[in-house]
């Protein structure tokens, strides 16, 4: 029987997805002018977000759909939202556009290789 201590350590993964965020809405883009940024954006001075950004990988050169549901489904499944007929709209009950239950999501793939997964938000 293998013990957890005998297994190689896998990296911890924290995937954060937010939408409707402007370039200057996150503090790590304003590090060059911290005082002015703190005065101008006092509610968005998020030191923990800055620490995560400095310690991890930031994906900043990408393009998404203009609304959240198609973007989220594409990121979660690795497939274009057009495959589900949802590239122009949000998902709603009875609309006929949704990700099929048979589709594998990012969390499914992580769990399959032994990760514990959590999802929060909308």
PDB file of C-alpha atoms in Angstrom:
ATOM      1  CA  UNK A   1       0.000   0.000   0.000  1.00  0.00           C
ATOM      2  CA  UNK A   2       1.417   3.384  -1.019  1.00  0.00           C
ATOM      3  CA  UNK A   3       1.504   6.206   1.439  1.00  0.00           C
ATOM      4  CA  UNK A   4       0.718   9.801   0.523  1.00  0.00           C
ATOM      5  CA  UNK A   5       4.217  10.843   1.635  1.00  0.00           C
ATOM      6  CA  UNK A   6       5.707   8.457  -0.953  1.00  0.00           C
ATOM      7  CA  UNK A   7       3.897  10.083  -3.879  1.00  0.00           C
ATOM      8  CA  UNK A   8       5.591  12.867  -5.841  1.00  0.00           C
ATOM      9  CA  UNK A   9       4.284  16.309  -4.970  1.00  0.00           C
ATOM     10  CA  UNK A  10       2.034  17.788  -7.622  1.00  0.00           C
ATOM     11  CA  UNK A  11       1.692  21.549  -7.942  1.00  0.00           C
ATOM     12  CA  UNK A  12      -1.242  23.250  -6.288  1.00  0.00           C
ATOM     13  CA  UNK A  13      -3.460  24.909  -8.885  1.00  0.00           C
ATOM     14  CA  UNK A  14      -5.665  27.918  -8.228  1.00  0.00           C
ATOM     15  CA  UNK A  15      -7.577  28.980 -11.320  1.00  0.00           C
ATOM     16  CA  UNK A  16      -9.333  32.344 -10.967  1.00  0.00           C
ATOM     17  CA  UNK A  17     -11.663  33.559 -13.693  1.00  0.00           C
ATOM     18  CA  UNK A  18     -13.322  36.955 -13.511  1.00  0.00           C
ATOM     19  CA  UNK A  19     -15.192  38.839 -16.174  1.00  0.00           C
ATOM     20  CA  UNK A  20     -15.854  42.498 -16.912  1.00  0.00           C
ATOM     21  CA  UNK A  21     -12.470  43.548 -15.541  1.00  0.00           C
ATOM     22  CA  UNK A  22     -10.532  46.491 -16.911  1.00  0.00           C
ATOM     23  CA  UNK A  23      -6.745  46.501 -17.214  1.00  0.00           C
ATOM     24  CA  UNK A  24      -6.296  48.830 -14.222  1.00  0.00           C
ATOM     25  CA  UNK A  25      -8.880  47.020 -12.081  1.00  0.00           C
ATOM     26  CA  UNK A  26      -6.237  44.620 -10.747  1.00  0.00           C
ATOM     27  CA  UNK A  27      -3.422  46.003  -8.602  1.00  0.00           C
ATOM     28  CA  UNK A  28      -0.485  44.229 -10.248  1.00  0.00           C
ATOM     29  CA  UNK A  29      -0.888  46.341 -13.398  1.00  0.00           C
ATOM     30  CA  UNK A  30      -0.391  49.505 -11.352  1.00  0.00           C
ATOM     31  CA  UNK A  31       2.784  48.584  -9.466  1.00  0.00           C
ATOM     32  CA  UNK A  32       4.832  51.297 -11.165  1.00  0.00           C
ATOM     33  CA  UNK A  33       2.761  54.097  -9.646  1.00  0.00           C
ATOM     34  CA  UNK A  34       1.543  52.605  -6.363  1.00  0.00           C
ATOM     35  CA  UNK A  35       0.712  55.838  -4.537  1.00  0.00           C
ATOM     36  CA  UNK A  36      -1.357  57.282  -7.357  1.00  0.00           C
ATOM     37  CA  UNK A  37      -3.066  53.921  -7.847  1.00  0.00           C
ATOM     38  CA  UNK A  38      -3.962  53.655  -4.161  1.00  0.00           C
ATOM     39  CA  UNK A  39      -5.432  57.163  -4.237  1.00  0.00           C
ATOM     40  CA  UNK A  40      -7.346  56.582  -7.449  1.00  0.00           C
ATOM     41  CA  UNK A  41      -8.529  53.005  -6.773  1.00  0.00           C
ATOM     42  CA  UNK A  42      -8.679  52.584  -2.982  1.00  0.00           C
ATOM     43  CA  UNK A  43     -11.234  49.736  -3.073  1.00  0.00           C
ATOM     44  CA  UNK A  44      -9.129  47.669  -5.460  1.00  0.00           C
ATOM     45  CA  UNK A  45      -5.849  47.681  -3.539  1.00  0.00           C
ATOM     46  CA  UNK A  46      -5.823  43.883  -3.157  1.00  0.00           C
ATOM     47  CA  UNK A  47      -2.462  42.809  -1.699  1.00  0.00           C
ATOM     48  CA  UNK A  48      -3.272  39.074  -1.741  1.00  0.00           C
ATOM     49  CA  UNK A  49      -4.168  39.192  -5.443  1.00  0.00           C
ATOM     50  CA  UNK A  50      -0.850  40.908  -6.092  1.00  0.00           C
ATOM     51  CA  UNK A  51       1.016  38.181  -4.166  1.00  0.00           C
ATOM     52  CA  UNK A  52      -0.720  35.445  -6.153  1.00  0.00           C
ATOM     53  CA  UNK A  53       0.072  37.222  -9.415  1.00  0.00           C
ATOM     54  CA  UNK A  54       3.763  37.552  -8.552  1.00  0.00           C
ATOM     55  CA  UNK A  55       4.080  33.917  -7.425  1.00  0.00           C
ATOM     56  CA  UNK A  56       2.071  32.274 -10.186  1.00  0.00           C
ATOM     57  CA  UNK A  57       1.322  32.375 -13.874  1.00  0.00           C
ATOM     58  CA  UNK A  58      -0.733  35.230 -15.304  1.00  0.00           C
ATOM     59  CA  UNK A  59      -2.534  34.626 -18.580  1.00  0.00           C
ATOM     60  CA  UNK A  60      -3.123  38.055 -20.075  1.00  0.00           C
ATOM     61  CA  UNK A  61      -2.975  37.799 -23.861  1.00  0.00           C
ATOM     62  CA  UNK A  62      -6.141  35.979 -24.774  1.00  0.00           C
ATOM     63  CA  UNK A  63      -9.534  36.788 -26.197  1.00  0.00           C
ATOM     64  CA  UNK A  64     -12.939  35.704 -24.980  1.00  0.00           C
ATOM     65  CA  UNK A  65     -16.550  36.103 -25.928  1.00  0.00           C
ATOM     66  CA  UNK A  66     -18.143  39.403 -24.952  1.00  0.00           C
ATOM     67  CA  UNK A  67     -20.476  37.698 -22.481  1.00  0.00           C
ATOM     68  CA  UNK A  68     -19.617  35.304 -19.678  1.00  0.00           C
ATOM     69  CA  UNK A  69     -21.436  32.007 -20.356  1.00  0.00           C
ATOM     70  CA  UNK A  70     -19.788  31.182 -23.711  1.00  0.00           C
ATOM     71  CA  UNK A  71     -16.370  32.157 -22.355  1.00  0.00           C
ATOM     72  CA  UNK A  72     -16.792  30.081 -19.230  1.00  0.00           C
ATOM     73  CA  UNK A  73     -18.012  27.025 -21.133  1.00  0.00           C
ATOM     74  CA  UNK A  74     -15.050  27.272 -23.522  1.00  0.00           C
ATOM     75  CA  UNK A  75     -12.529  27.512 -20.689  1.00  0.00           C
ATOM     76  CA  UNK A  76     -14.164  24.731 -18.672  1.00  0.00           C
ATOM     77  CA  UNK A  77     -14.453  22.281 -21.591  1.00  0.00           C
ATOM     78  CA  UNK A  78     -11.615  23.293 -23.905  1.00  0.00           C
ATOM     79  CA  UNK A  79     -14.120  23.548 -26.763  1.00  0.00           C
ATOM     80  CA  UNK A  80     -15.478  26.455 -28.752  1.00  0.00           C
ATOM     81  CA  UNK A  81     -18.916  27.615 -27.502  1.00  0.00           C
ATOM     82  CA  UNK A  82     -20.230  27.206 -31.069  1.00  0.00           C
ATOM     83  CA  UNK A  83     -20.188  23.447 -30.483  1.00  0.00           C
ATOM     84  CA  UNK A  84     -22.987  23.999 -27.971  1.00  0.00           C
ATOM     85  CA  UNK A  85     -24.813  26.682 -29.993  1.00  0.00           C
ATOM     86  CA  UNK A  86     -24.121  29.304 -27.360  1.00  0.00           C
ATOM     87  CA  UNK A  87     -21.679  31.752 -28.909  1.00  0.00           C
ATOM     88  CA  UNK A  88     -24.129  34.681 -28.986  1.00  0.00           C
ATOM     89  CA  UNK A  89     -26.057  34.351 -25.747  1.00  0.00           C
ATOM     90  CA  UNK A  90     -26.098  33.411 -22.114  1.00  0.00           C
ATOM     91  CA  UNK A  91     -27.528  30.067 -21.147  1.00  0.00           C
ATOM     92  CA  UNK A  92     -31.088  30.091 -19.865  1.00  0.00           C
ATOM     93  CA  UNK A  93     -33.670  27.459 -19.053  1.00  0.00           C
ATOM     94  CA  UNK A  94     -35.600  26.218 -22.065  1.00  0.00           C
ATOM     95  CA  UNK A  95     -33.344  27.994 -24.550  1.00  0.00           C
ATOM     96  CA  UNK A  96     -31.848  24.796 -25.910  1.00  0.00           C
ATOM     97  CA  UNK A  97     -28.253  25.996 -25.628  1.00  0.00           C
ATOM     98  CA  UNK A  98     -26.247  24.297 -22.922  1.00  0.00           C
ATOM     99  CA  UNK A  99     -23.167  22.220 -22.384  1.00  0.00           C
ATOM    100  CA  UNK A 100     -24.193  18.553 -22.679  1.00  0.00           C
ATOM    101  CA  UNK A 101     -23.943  16.528 -19.476  1.00  0.00           C
ATOM    102  CA  UNK A 102     -21.681  14.087 -21.309  1.00  0.00           C
ATOM    103  CA  UNK A 103     -19.011  16.771 -21.792  1.00  0.00           C
ATOM    104  CA  UNK A 104     -15.863  16.518 -19.660  1.00  0.00           C
ATOM    105  CA  UNK A 105     -15.112  19.680 -17.706  1.00  0.00           C
ATOM    106  CA  UNK A 106     -11.770  20.909 -16.415  1.00  0.00           C
ATOM    107  CA  UNK A 107     -12.622  19.740 -12.891  1.00  0.00           C
ATOM    108  CA  UNK A 108     -13.423  16.241 -14.174  1.00  0.00           C
ATOM    109  CA  UNK A 109     -10.003  16.007 -15.819  1.00  0.00           C
ATOM    110  CA  UNK A 110      -8.233  17.173 -12.652  1.00  0.00           C
ATOM    111  CA  UNK A 111     -10.171  14.720 -10.450  1.00  0.00           C
ATOM    112  CA  UNK A 112      -9.359  11.867 -12.840  1.00  0.00           C
ATOM    113  CA  UNK A 113      -5.639  12.349 -12.093  1.00  0.00           C
ATOM    114  CA  UNK A 114      -6.097  12.630  -8.337  1.00  0.00           C
ATOM    115  CA  UNK A 115      -6.708  16.318  -7.661  1.00  0.00           C
ATOM    116  CA  UNK A 116      -9.341  17.532  -5.232  1.00  0.00           C
ATOM    117  CA  UNK A 117     -11.429  20.239  -6.908  1.00  0.00           C
ATOM    118  CA  UNK A 118     -13.694  23.064  -5.780  1.00  0.00           C
ATOM    119  CA  UNK A 119     -15.685  25.624  -7.729  1.00  0.00           C
ATOM    120  CA  UNK A 120     -17.155  28.860  -6.421  1.00  0.00           C
ATOM    121  CA  UNK A 121     -19.100  31.668  -8.026  1.00  0.00           C
ATOM    122  CA  UNK A 122     -21.822  32.001 -10.550  1.00  0.00           C
TER     123      UNK A 122
END
